[in-house]
PDB file of C-alpha atoms in Angstrom:
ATOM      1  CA  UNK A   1     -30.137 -26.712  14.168  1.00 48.00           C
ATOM      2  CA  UNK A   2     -29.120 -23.629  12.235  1.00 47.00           C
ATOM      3  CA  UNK A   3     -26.852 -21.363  14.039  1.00 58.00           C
ATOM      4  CA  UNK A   4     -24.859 -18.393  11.750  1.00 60.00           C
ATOM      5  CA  UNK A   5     -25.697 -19.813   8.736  1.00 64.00           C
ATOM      6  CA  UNK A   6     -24.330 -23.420   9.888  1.00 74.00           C
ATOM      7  CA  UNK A   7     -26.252 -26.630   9.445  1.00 82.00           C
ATOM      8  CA  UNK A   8     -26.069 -28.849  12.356  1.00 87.00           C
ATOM      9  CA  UNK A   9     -27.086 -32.880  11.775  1.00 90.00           C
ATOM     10  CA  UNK A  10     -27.133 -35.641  14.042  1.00 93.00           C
ATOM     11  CA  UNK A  11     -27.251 -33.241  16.856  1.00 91.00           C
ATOM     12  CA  UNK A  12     -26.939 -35.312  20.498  1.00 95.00           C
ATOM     13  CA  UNK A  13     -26.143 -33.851  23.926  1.00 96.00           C
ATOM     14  CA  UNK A  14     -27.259 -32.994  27.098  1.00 97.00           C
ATOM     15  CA  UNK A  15     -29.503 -29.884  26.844  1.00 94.00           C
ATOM     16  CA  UNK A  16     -31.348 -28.051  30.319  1.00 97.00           C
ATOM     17  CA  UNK A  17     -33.637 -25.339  29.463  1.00 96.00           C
ATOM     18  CA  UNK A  18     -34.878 -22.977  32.270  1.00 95.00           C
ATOM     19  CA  UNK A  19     -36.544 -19.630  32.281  1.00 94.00           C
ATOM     20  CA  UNK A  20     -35.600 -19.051  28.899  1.00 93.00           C
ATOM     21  CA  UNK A  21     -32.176 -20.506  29.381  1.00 95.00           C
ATOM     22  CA  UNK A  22     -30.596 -23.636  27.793  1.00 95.00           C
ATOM     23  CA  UNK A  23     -27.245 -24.771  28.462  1.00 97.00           C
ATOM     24  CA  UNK A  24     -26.065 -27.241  26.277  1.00 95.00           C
ATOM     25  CA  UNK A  25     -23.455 -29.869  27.073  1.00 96.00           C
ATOM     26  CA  UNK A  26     -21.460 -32.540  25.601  1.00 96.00           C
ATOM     27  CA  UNK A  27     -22.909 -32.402  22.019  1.00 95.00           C
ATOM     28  CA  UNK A  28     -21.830 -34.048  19.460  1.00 96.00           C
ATOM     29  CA  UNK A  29     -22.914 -33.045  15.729  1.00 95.00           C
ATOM     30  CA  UNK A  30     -21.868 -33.793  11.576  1.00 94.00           C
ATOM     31  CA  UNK A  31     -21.390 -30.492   9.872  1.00 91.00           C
ATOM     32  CA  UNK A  32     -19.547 -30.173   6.515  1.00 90.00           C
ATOM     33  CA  UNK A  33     -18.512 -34.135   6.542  1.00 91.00           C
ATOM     34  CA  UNK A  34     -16.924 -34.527   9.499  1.00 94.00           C
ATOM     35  CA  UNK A  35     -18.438 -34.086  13.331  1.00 96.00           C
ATOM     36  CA  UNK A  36     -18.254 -31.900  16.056  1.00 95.00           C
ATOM     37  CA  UNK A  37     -18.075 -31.691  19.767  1.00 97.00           C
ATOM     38  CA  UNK A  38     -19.414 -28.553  21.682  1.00 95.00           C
ATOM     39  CA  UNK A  39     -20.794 -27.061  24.052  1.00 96.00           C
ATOM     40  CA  UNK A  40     -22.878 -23.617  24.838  1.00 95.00           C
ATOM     41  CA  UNK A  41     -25.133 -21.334  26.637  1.00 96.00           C
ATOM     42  CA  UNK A  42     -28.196 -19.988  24.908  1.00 93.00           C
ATOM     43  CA  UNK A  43     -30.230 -16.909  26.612  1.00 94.00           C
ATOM     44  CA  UNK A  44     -33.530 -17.274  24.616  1.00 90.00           C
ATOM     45  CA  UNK A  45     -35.442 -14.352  26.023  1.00 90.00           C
ATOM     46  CA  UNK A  46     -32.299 -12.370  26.156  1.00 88.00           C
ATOM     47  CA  UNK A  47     -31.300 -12.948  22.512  1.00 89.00           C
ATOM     48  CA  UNK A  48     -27.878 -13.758  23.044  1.00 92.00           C
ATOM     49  CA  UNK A  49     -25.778 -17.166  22.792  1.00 93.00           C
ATOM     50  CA  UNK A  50     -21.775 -18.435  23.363  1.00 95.00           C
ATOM     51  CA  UNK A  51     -20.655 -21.844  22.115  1.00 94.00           C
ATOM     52  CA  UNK A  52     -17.398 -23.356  21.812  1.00 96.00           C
ATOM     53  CA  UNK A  53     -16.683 -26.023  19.199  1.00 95.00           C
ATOM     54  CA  UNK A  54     -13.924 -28.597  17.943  1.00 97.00           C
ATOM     55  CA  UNK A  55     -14.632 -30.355  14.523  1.00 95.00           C
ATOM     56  CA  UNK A  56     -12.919 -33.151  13.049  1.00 96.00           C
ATOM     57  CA  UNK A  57     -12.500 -34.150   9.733  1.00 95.00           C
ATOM     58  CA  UNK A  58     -14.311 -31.804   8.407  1.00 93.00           C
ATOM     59  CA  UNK A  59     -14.120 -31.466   4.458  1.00 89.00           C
ATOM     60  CA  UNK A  60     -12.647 -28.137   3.349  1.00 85.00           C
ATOM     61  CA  UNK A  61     -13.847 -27.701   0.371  1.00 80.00           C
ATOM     62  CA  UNK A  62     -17.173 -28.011   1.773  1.00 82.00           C
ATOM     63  CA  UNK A  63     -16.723 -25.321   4.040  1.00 75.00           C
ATOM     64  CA  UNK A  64     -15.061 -22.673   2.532  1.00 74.00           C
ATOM     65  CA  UNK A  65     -17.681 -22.951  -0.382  1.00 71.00           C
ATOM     66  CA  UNK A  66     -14.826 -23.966  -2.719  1.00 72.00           C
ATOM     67  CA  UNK A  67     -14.554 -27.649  -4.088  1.00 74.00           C
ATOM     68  CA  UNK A  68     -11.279 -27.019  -5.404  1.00 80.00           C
ATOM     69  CA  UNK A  69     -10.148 -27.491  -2.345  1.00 85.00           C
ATOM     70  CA  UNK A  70      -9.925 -30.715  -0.886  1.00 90.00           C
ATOM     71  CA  UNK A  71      -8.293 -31.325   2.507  1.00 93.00           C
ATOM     72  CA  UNK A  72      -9.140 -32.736   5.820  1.00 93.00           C
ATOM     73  CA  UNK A  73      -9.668 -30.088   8.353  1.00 93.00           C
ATOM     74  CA  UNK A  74      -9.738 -29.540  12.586  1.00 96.00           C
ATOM     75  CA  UNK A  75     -11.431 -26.551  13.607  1.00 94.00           C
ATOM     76  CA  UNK A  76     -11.815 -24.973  17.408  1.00 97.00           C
ATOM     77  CA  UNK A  77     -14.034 -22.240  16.924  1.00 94.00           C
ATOM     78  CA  UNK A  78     -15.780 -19.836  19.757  1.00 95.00           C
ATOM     79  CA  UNK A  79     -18.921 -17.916  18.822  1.00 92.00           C
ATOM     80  CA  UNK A  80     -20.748 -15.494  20.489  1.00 92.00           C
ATOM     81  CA  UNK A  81     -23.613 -13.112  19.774  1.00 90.00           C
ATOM     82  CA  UNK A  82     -25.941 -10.401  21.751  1.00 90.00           C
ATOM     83  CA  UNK A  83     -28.526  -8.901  19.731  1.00 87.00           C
ATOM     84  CA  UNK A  84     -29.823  -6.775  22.634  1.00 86.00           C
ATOM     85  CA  UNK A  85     -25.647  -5.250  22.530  1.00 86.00           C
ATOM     86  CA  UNK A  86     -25.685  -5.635  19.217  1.00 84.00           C
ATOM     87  CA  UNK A  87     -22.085  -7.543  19.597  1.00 86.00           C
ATOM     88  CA  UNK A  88     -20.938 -10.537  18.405  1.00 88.00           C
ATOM     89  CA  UNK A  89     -17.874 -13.020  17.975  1.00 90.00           C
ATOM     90  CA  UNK A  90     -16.450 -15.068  15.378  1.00 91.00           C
ATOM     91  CA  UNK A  91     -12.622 -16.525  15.876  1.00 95.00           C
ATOM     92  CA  UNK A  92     -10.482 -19.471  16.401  1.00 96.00           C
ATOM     93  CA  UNK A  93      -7.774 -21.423  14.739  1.00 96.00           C
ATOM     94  CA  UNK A  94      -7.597 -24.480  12.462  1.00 95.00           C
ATOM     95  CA  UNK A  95      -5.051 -26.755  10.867  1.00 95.00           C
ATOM     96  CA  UNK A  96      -5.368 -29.456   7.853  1.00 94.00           C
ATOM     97  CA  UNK A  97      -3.865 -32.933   6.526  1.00 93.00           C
ATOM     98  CA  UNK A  98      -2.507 -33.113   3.131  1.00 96.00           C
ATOM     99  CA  UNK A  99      -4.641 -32.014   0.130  1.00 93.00           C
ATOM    100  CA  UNK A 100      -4.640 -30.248  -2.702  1.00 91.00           C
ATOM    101  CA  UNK A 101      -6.172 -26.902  -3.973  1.00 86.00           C
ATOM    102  CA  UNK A 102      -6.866 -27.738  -7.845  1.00 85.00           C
ATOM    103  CA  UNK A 103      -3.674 -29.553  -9.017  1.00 87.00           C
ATOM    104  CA  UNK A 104      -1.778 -27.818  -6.000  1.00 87.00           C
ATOM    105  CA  UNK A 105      -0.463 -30.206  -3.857  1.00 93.00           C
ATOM    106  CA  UNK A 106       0.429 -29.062   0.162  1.00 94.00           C
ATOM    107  CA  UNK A 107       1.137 -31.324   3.217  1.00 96.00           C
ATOM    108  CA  UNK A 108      -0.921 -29.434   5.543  1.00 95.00           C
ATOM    109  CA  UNK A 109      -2.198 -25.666   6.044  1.00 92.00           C
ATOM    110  CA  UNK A 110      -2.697 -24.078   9.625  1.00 94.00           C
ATOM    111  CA  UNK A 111      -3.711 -20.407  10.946  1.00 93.00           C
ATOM    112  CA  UNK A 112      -6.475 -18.661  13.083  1.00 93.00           C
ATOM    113  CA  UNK A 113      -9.023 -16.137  12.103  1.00 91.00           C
ATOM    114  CA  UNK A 114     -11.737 -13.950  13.042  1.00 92.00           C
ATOM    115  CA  UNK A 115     -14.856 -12.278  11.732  1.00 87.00           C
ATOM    116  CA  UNK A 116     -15.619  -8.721  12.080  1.00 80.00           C
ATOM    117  CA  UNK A 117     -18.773  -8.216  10.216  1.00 77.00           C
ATOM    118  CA  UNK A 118     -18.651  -9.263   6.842  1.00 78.00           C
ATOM    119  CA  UNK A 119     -15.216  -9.439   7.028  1.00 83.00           C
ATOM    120  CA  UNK A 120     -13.212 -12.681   7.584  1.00 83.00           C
ATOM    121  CA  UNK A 121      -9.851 -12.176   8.563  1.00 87.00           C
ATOM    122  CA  UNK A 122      -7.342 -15.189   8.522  1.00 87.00           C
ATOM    123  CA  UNK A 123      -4.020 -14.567  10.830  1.00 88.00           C
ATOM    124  CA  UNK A 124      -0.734 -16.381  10.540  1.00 88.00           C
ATOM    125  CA  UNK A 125      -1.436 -18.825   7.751  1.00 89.00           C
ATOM    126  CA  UNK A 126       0.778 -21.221   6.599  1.00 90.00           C
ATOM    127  CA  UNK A 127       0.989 -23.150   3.743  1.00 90.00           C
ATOM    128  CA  UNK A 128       3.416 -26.383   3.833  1.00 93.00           C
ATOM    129  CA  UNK A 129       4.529 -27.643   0.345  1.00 92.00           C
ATOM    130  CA  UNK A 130       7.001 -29.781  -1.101  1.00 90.00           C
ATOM    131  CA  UNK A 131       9.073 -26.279  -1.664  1.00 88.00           C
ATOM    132  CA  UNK A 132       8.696 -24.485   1.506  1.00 89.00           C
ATOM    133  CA  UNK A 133       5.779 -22.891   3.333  1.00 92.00           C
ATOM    134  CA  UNK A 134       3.925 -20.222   2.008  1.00 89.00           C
ATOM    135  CA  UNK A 135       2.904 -17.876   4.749  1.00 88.00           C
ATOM    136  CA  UNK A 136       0.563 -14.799   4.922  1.00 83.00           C
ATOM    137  CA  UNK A 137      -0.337 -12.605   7.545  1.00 76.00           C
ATOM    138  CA  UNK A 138      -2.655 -10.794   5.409  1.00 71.00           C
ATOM    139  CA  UNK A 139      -5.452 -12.494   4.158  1.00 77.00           C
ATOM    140  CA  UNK A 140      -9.025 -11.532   4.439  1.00 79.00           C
ATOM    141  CA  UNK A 141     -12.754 -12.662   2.579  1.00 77.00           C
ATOM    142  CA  UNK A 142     -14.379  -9.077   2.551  1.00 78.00           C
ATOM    143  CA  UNK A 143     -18.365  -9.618   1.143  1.00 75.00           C
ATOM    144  CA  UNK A 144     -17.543 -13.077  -0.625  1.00 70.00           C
ATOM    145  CA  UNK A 145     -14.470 -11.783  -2.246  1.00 75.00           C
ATOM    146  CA  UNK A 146     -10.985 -12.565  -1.223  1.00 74.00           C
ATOM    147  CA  UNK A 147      -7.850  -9.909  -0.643  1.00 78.00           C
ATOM    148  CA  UNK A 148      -4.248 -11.042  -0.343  1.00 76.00           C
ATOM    149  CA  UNK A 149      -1.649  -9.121   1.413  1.00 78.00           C
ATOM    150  CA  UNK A 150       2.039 -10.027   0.619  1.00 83.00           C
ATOM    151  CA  UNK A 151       2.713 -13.609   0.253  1.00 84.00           C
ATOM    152  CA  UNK A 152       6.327 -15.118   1.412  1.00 84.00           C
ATOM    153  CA  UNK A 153       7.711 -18.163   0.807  1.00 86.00           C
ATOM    154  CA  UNK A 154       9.864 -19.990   3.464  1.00 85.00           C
ATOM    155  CA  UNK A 155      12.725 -22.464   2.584  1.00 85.00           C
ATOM    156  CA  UNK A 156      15.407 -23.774   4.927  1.00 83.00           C
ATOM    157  CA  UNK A 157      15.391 -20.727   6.734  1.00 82.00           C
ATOM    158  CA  UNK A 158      15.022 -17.914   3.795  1.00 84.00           C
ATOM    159  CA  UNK A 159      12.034 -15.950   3.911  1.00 84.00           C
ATOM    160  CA  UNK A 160      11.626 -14.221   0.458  1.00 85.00           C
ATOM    161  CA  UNK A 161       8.179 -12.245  -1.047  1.00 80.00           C
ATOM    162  CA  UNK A 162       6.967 -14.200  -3.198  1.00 72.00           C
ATOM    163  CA  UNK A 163       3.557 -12.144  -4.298  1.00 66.00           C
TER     164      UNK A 163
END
């Protein structure tokens, strides 16, 4: 199943379709390594679809298209489109283990985003190291290509800019 450019496998659930309706419900699915559970409503005729997700374990490097990055990841992600509105919705939140991003080590790395368009905007990301957190709420992919805000580090209370 390929759903905004995301490759379903192992796909299982309960799935009623009616009049050009199917409603999908308790699915389970592997995506990027790990697995998902979801659920969702699909309007067929009507061109339109909402599904909620939560993944597991899902390999981070895989995901963002970036195998320097290697981290365990949970996801709860909402999508939602209507081509006859011409609307649709991208956001949710996510949080990792430990991992490293090439010989960067961090203990974990948490936020929530959303996509308007081409743009993918992360919100309140932070980044726990052995030094502090590193925290951002101004980071966005834009067309494949990534834009920083300013970045501030956090130690025992401090919060100084650090880019």
């Amino acid at each position: 199943l390929d759903i905004t450019a995301l490759n379903f496998t192992n796909l299982k659930g309960k799935f009623h379709y009616e009049g050009g309706k199917l409603d999908a419900k308790d699915v389970t699915a592997s995506i990027f390594g790990g697995s998902v559970e979801a659920s969702g409503h699909f309007d067929l005729d009507g061109k339109s679809y909402q599904a909620d997700l939560k993944g597991q374990r899902l390999k981070g490097g895989v995901a963002a298209h970036d195998l320097f990055l290697r981290c365990s990841v949970t996801l709860d992600l909402h999508m939602g489109e209507d081509k006859k509105l011409g609307t649709k919705e991208i956001y949710g939140t996510f949080y990792s283990g430990p991992g490293r991003y090439h010989i960067l080590p961090f203990k974990k790395i948490s936020g929530s985003f959303e996509q308007d368009g081409k743009t993918l905007l992360f919100k309140d990301v932070v980044i726990s190291m052995a030094m502090g957190d590193v925290t951002t709420d101004a980071f966005s992919i834009v067309n494949g290509k990534v834009h920083l805000g300013p970045i501030y580090l956090e130690k025992e209370g401090t919060r100084s800019k650090f880019l």
